[in-house]
PDB file of C-alpha atoms in Angstrom:
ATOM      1  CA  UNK Y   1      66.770 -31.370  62.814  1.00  0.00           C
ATOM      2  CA  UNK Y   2      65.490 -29.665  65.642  1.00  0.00           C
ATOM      3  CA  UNK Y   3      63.331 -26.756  66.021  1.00  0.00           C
ATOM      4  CA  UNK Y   4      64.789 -23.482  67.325  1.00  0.00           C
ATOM      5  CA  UNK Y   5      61.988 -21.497  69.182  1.00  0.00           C
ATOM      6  CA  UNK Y   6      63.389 -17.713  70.709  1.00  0.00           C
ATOM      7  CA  UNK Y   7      61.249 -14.291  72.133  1.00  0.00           C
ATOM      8  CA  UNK Y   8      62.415 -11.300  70.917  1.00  0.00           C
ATOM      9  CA  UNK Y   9      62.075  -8.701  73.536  1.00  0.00           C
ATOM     10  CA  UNK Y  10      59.493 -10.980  75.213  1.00  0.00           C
ATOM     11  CA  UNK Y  11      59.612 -14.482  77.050  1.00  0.00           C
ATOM     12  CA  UNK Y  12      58.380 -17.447  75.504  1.00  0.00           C
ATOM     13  CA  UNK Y  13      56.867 -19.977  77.694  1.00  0.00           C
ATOM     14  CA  UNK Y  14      57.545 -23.928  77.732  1.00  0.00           C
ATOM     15  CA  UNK Y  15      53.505 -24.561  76.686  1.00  0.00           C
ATOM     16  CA  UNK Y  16      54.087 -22.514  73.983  1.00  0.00           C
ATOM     17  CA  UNK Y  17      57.471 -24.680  72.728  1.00  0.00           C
ATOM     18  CA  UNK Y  18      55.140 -27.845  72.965  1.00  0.00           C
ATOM     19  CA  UNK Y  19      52.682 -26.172  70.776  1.00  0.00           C
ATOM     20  CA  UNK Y  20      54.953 -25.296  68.377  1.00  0.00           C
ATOM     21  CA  UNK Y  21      56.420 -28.712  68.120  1.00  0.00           C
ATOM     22  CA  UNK Y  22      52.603 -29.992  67.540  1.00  0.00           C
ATOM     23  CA  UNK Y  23      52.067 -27.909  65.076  1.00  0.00           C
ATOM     24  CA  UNK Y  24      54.972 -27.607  62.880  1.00  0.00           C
ATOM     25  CA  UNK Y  25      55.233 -31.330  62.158  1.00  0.00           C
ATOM     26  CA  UNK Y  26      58.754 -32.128  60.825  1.00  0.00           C
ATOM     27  CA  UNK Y  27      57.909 -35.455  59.485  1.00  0.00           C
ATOM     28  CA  UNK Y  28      55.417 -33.414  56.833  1.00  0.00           C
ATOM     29  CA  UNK Y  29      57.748 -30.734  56.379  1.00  0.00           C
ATOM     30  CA  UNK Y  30      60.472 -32.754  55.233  1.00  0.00           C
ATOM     31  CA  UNK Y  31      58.548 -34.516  52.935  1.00  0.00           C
ATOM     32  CA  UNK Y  32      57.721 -31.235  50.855  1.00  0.00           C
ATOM     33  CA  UNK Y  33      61.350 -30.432  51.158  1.00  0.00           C
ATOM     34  CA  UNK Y  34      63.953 -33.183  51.612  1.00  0.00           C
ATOM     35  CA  UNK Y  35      66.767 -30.914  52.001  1.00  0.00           C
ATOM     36  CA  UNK Y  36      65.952 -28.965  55.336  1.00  0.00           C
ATOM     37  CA  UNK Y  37      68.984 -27.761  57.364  1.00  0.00           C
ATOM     38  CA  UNK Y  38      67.353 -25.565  60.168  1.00  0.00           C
ATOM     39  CA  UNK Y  39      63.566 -24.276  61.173  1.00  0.00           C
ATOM     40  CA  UNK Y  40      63.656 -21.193  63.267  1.00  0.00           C
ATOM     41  CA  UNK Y  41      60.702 -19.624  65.121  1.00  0.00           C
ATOM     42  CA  UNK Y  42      61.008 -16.052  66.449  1.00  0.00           C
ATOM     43  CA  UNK Y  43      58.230 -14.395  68.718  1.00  0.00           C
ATOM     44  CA  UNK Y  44      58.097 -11.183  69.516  1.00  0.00           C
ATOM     45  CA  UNK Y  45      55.351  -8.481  70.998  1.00  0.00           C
ATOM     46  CA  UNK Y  46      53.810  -4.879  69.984  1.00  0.00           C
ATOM     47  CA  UNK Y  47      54.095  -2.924  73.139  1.00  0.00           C
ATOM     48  CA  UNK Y  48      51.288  -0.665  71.241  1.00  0.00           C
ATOM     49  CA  UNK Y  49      47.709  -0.631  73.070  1.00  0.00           C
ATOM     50  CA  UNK Y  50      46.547   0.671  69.814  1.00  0.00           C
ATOM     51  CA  UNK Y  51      47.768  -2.795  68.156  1.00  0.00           C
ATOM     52  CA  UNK Y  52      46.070  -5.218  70.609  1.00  0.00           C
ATOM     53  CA  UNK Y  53      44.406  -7.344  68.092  1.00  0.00           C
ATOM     54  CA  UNK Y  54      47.828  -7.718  66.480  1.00  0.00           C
ATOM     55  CA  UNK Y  55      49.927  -7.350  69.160  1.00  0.00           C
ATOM     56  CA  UNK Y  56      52.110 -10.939  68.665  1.00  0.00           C
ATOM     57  CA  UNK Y  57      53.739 -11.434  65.750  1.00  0.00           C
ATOM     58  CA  UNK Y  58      55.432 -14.903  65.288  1.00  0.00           C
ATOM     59  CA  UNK Y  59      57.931 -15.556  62.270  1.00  0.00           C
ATOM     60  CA  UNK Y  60      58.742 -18.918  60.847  1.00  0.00           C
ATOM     61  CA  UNK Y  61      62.024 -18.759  59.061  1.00  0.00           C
ATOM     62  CA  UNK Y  62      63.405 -22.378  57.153  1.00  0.00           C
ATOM     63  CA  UNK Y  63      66.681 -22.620  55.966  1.00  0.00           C
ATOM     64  CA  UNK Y  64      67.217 -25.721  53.286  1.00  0.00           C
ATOM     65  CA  UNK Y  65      69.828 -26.224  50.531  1.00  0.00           C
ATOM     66  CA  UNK Y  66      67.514 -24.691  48.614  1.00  0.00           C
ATOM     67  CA  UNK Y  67      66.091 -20.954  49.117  1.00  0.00           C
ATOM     68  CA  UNK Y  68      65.513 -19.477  52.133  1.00  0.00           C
ATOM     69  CA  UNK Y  69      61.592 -19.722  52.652  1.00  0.00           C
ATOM     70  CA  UNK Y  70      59.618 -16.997  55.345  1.00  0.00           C
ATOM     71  CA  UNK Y  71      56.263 -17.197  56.505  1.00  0.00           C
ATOM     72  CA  UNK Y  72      54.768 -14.541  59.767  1.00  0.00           C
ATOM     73  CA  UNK Y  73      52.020 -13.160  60.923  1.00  0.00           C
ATOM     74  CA  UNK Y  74      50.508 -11.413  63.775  1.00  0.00           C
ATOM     75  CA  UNK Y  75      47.076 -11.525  65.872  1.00  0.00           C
ATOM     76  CA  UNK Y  76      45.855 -10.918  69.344  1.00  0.00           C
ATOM     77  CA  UNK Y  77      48.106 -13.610  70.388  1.00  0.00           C
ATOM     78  CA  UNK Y  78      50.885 -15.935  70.192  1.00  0.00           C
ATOM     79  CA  UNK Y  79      48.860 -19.375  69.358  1.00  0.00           C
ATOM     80  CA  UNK Y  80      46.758 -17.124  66.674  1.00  0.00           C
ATOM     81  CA  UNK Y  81      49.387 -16.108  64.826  1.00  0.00           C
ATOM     82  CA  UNK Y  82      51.520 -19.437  64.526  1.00  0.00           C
ATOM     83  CA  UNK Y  83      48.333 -20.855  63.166  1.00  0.00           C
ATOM     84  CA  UNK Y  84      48.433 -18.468  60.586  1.00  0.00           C
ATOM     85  CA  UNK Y  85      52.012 -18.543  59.694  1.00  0.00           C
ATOM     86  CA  UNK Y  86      51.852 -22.249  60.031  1.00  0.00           C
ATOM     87  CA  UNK Y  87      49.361 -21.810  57.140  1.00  0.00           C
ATOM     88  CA  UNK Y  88      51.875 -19.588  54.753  1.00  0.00           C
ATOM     89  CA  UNK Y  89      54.657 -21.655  55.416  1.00  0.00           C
ATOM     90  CA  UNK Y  90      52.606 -24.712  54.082  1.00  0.00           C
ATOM     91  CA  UNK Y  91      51.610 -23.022  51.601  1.00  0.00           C
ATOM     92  CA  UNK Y  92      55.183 -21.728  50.284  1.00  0.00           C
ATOM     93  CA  UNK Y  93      56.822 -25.379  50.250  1.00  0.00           C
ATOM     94  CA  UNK Y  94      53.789 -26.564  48.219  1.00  0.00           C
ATOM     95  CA  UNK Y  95      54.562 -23.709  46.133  1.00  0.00           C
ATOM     96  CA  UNK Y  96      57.993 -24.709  46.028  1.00  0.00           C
ATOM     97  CA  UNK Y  97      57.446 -28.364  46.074  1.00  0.00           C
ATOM     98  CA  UNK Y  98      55.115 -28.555  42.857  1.00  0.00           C
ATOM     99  CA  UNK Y  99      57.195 -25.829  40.854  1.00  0.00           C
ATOM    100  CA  UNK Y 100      60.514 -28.700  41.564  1.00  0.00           C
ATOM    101  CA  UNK Y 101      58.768 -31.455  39.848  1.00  0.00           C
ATOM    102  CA  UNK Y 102      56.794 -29.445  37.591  1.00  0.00           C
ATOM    103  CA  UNK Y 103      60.145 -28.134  35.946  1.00  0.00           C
ATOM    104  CA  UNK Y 104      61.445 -31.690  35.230  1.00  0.00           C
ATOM    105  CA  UNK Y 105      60.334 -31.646  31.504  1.00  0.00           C
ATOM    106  CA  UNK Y 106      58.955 -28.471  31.042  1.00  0.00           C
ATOM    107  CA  UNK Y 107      59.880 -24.943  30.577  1.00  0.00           C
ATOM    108  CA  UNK Y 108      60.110 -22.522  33.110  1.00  0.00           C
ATOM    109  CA  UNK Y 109      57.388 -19.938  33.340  1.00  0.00           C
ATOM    110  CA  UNK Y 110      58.094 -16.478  32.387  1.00  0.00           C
ATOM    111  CA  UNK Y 111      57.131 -13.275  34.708  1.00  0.00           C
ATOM    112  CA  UNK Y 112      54.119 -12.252  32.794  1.00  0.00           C
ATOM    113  CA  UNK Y 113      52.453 -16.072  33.129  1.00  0.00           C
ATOM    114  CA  UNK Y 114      53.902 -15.913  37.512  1.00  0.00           C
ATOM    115  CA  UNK Y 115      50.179 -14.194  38.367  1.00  0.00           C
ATOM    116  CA  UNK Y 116      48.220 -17.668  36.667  1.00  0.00           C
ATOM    117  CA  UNK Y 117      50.231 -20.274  38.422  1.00  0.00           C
ATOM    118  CA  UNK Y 118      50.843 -18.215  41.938  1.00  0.00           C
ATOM    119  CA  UNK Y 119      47.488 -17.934  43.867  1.00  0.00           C
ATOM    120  CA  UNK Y 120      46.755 -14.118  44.818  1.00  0.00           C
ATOM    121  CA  UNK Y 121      49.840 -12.644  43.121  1.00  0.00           C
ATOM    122  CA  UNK Y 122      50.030  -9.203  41.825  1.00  0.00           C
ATOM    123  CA  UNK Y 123      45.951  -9.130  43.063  1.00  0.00           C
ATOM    124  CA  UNK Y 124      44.493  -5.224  42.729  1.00  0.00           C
ATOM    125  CA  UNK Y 125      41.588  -3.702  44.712  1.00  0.00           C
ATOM    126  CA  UNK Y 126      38.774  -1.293  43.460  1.00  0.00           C
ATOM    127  CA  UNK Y 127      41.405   1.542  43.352  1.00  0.00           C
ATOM    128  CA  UNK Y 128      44.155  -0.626  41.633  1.00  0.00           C
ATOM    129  CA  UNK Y 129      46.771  -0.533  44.375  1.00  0.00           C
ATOM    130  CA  UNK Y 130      48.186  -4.006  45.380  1.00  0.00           C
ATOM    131  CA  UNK Y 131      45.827  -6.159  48.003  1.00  0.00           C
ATOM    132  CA  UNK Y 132      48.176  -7.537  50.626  1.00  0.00           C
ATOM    133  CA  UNK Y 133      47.217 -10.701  52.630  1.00  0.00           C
ATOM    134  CA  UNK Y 134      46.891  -9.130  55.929  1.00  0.00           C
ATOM    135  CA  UNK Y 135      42.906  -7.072  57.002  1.00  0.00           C
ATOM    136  CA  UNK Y 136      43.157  -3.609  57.499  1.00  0.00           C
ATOM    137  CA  UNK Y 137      43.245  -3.019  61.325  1.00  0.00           C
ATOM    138  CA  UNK Y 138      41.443   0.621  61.442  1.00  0.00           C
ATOM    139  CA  UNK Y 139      44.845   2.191  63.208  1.00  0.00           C
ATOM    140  CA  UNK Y 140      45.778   5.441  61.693  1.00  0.00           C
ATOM    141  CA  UNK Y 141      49.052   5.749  59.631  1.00  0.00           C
ATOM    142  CA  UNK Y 142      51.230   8.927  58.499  1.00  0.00           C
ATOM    143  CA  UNK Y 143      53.877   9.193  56.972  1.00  0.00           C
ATOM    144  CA  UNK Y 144      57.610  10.174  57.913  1.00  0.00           C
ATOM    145  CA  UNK Y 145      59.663  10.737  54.655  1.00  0.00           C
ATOM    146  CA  UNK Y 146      59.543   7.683  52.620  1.00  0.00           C
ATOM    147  CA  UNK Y 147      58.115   5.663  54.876  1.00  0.00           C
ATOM    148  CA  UNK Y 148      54.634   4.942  56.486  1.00  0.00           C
ATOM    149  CA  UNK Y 149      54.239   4.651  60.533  1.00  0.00           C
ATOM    150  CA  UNK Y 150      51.059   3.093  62.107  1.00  0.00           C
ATOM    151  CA  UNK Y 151      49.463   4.591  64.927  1.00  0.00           C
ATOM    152  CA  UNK Y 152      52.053   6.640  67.112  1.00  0.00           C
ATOM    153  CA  UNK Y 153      54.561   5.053  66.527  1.00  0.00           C
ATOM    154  CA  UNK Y 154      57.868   4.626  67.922  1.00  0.00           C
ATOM    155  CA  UNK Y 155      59.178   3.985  64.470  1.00  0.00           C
ATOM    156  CA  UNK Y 156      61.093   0.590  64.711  1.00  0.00           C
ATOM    157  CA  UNK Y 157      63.491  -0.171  61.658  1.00  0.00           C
ATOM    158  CA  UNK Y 158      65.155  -3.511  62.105  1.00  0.00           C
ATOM    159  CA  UNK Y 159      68.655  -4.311  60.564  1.00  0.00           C
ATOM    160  CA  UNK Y 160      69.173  -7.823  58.643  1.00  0.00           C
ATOM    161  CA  UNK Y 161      72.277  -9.010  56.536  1.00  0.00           C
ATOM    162  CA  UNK Y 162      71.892 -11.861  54.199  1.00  0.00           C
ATOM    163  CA  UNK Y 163      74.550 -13.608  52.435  1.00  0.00           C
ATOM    164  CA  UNK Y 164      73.780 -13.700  48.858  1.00  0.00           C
ATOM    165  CA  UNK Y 165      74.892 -15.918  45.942  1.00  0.00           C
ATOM    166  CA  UNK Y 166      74.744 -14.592  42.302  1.00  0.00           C
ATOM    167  CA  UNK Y 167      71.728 -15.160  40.228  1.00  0.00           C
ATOM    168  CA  UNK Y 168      70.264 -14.605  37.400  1.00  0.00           C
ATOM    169  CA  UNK Y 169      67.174 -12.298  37.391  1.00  0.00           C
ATOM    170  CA  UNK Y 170      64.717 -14.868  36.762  1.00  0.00           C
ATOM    171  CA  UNK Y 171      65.875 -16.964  39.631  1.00  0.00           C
ATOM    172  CA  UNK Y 172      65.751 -13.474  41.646  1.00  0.00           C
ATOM    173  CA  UNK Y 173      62.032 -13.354  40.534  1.00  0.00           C
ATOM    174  CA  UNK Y 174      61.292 -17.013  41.270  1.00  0.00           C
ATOM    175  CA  UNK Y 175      63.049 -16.278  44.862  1.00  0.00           C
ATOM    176  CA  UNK Y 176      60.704 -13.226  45.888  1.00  0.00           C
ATOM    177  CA  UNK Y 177      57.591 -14.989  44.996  1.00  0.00           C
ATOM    178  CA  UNK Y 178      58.880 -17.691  46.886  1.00  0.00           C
ATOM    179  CA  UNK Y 179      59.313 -15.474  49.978  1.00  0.00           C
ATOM    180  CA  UNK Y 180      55.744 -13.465  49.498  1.00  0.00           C
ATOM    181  CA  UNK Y 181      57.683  -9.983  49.305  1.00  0.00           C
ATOM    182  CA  UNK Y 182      57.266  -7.192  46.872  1.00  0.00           C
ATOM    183  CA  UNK Y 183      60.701  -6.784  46.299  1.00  0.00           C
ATOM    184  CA  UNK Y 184      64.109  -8.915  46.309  1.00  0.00           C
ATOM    185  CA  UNK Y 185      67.583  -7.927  47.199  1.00  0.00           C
ATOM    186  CA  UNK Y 186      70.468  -9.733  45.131  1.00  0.00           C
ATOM    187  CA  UNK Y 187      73.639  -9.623  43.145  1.00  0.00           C
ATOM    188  CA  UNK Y 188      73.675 -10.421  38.894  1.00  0.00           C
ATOM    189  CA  UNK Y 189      75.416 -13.311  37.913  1.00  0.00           C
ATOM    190  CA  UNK Y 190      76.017 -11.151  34.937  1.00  0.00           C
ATOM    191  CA  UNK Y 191      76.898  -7.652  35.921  1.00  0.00           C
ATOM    192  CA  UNK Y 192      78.124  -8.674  39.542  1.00  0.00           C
ATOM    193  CA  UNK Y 193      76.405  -5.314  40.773  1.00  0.00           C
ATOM    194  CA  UNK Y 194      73.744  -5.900  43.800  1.00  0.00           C
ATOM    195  CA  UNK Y 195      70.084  -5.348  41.679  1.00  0.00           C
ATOM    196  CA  UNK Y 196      66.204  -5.290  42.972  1.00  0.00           C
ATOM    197  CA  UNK Y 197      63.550  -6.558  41.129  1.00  0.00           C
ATOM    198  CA  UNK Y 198      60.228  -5.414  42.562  1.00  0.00           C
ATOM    199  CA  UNK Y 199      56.447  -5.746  41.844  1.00  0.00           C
ATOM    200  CA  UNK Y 200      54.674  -3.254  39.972  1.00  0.00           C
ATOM    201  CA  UNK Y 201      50.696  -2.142  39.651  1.00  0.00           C
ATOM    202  CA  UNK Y 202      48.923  -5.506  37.526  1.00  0.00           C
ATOM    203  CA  UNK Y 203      51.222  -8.065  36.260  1.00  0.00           C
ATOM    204  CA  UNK Y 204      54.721  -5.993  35.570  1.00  0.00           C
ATOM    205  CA  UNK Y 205      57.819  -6.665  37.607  1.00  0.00           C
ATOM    206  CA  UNK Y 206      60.539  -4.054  37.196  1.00  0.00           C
ATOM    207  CA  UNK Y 207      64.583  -3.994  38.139  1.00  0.00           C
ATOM    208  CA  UNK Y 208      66.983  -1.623  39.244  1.00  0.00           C
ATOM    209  CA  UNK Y 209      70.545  -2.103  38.453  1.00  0.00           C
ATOM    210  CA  UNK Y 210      73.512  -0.412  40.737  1.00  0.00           C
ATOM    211  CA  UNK Y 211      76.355   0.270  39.155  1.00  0.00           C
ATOM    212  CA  UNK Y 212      79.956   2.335  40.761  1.00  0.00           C
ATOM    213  CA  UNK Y 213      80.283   5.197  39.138  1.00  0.00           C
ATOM    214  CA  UNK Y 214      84.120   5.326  37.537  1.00  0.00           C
ATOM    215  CA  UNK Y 215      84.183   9.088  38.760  1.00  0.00           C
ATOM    216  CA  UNK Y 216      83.168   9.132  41.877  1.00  0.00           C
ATOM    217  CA  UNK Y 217      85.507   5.917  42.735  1.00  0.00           C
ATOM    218  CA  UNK Y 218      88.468   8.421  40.964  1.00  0.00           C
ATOM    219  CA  UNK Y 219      87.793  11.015  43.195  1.00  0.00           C
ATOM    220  CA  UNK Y 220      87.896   8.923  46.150  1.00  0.00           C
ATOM    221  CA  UNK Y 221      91.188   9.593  48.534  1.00  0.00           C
ATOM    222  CA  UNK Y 222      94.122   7.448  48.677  1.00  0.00           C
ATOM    223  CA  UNK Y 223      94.072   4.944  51.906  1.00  0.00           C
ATOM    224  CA  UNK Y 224      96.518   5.836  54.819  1.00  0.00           C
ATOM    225  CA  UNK Y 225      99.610   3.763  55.340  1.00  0.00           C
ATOM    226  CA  UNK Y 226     100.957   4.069  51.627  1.00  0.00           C
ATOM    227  CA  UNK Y 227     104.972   4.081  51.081  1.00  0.00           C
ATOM    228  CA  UNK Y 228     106.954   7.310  50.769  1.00  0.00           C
ATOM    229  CA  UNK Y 229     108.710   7.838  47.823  1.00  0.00           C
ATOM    230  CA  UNK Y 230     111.959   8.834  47.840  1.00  0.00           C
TER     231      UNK Y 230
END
């Protein structure tokens, strides 16, 4: 297995490849997970002035036969923040590595006990919103419908498409603390229907179910090309 280094938007130099290659040591990562099919690292750059001290943001992506685990970060450069993506990712296979062998003989924890066993889950500030693992950086933010911009902007939304496998919803759960996100994209085993379960204030997770409504899929017009009766 080799390790896939790209720049998005931005060049990456070959000192920076080497460095990479030092610190992601395969030997070690293989040995958390056994099963590793690809390791992907993905610069890019903030063209922002007003970002400076986060301008490089450097995203560690491993694909295994097992779920997909993400780790990035960002600081005033390149080197900075692989060190601390580096660190996530580590932390992630442990994760994932002790909750493998800690299921052979035991039963499977439930959403409420998730906080005790995941270090800095579901954590709440003085004002009981959700602490997130990054500083705040000082750089004003508004908002633009449902969303929230830093500094001026331009407002970037990047496009990704997954392939998903059904689950069930506790495996969805076990998949987006596995990732570090506060919500998680999949399809019911059950139901079939794509469904996001997503972290609440304290210690609650909550779902959303999507389901075609008979109706509206009624209403719908017939597709061109059909026969003609005669």
């Amino acid at each position: 297995m080799d390790i896939v280094v790209k720049g998005r938007k931005t060049e990456v130099p070959e000192r920076f490849r080497k460095h990479v290659a030092e610190k992601l040591k395969l030997e070690k990562i293989q040995k958390l997970d056994g099963k590793v099919i690809s390791l992907d690292v993905e610069v890019s750059k903030e063209p922002n002035p007003r970002q400076a001290d986060r301008c490089d943001r450097v995203e560690i992506t491993l694909r295994s036969r097992g779920p997909v685990i993400r780790a990035e970060a960002a600081a005033s450069d390149p080197y900075a923040a692989l060190d601390l993506a580096a660190e996530k990712l580590d932390a992630r296979l442990r994760k994932q590595h002790d909750k493998r062998y800690s299921r052979r003989g035991t039963r499977r924890l439930t959403a409420a006990e998730v906080p005790d066993h995941v270090p800095g889950a579901a954590t709440l500030n003085g004002n009981g919103h959700p602490v997130h693992d990054q500083e705040p950086d000082g750089v004003p933010t508004k908002k633009i419908g449902s969303l929230e911009v830093k500094g001026e902007g331009p407002l970037i939304v990047r496009e990704k498409t997954h392939v998903a496998s059904p689950m069930t919803l506790d495996q969805a759960l076990y998949e987006m603390e596995l990732v570090g996100h506060d919500f998680y994209l999949f399809v019911d085993s059950e139901t079939k229907e794509p469904s996001v379960v997503y972290r609440r204030h304290a210690y609650d997770y909550g779902v959303i179910h999507l389901s075609t409504d008979p109706m509206v899929a009624q209403a719908q017009p017939p597709a061109a090309g059909g026969t003609l009766g005669g």
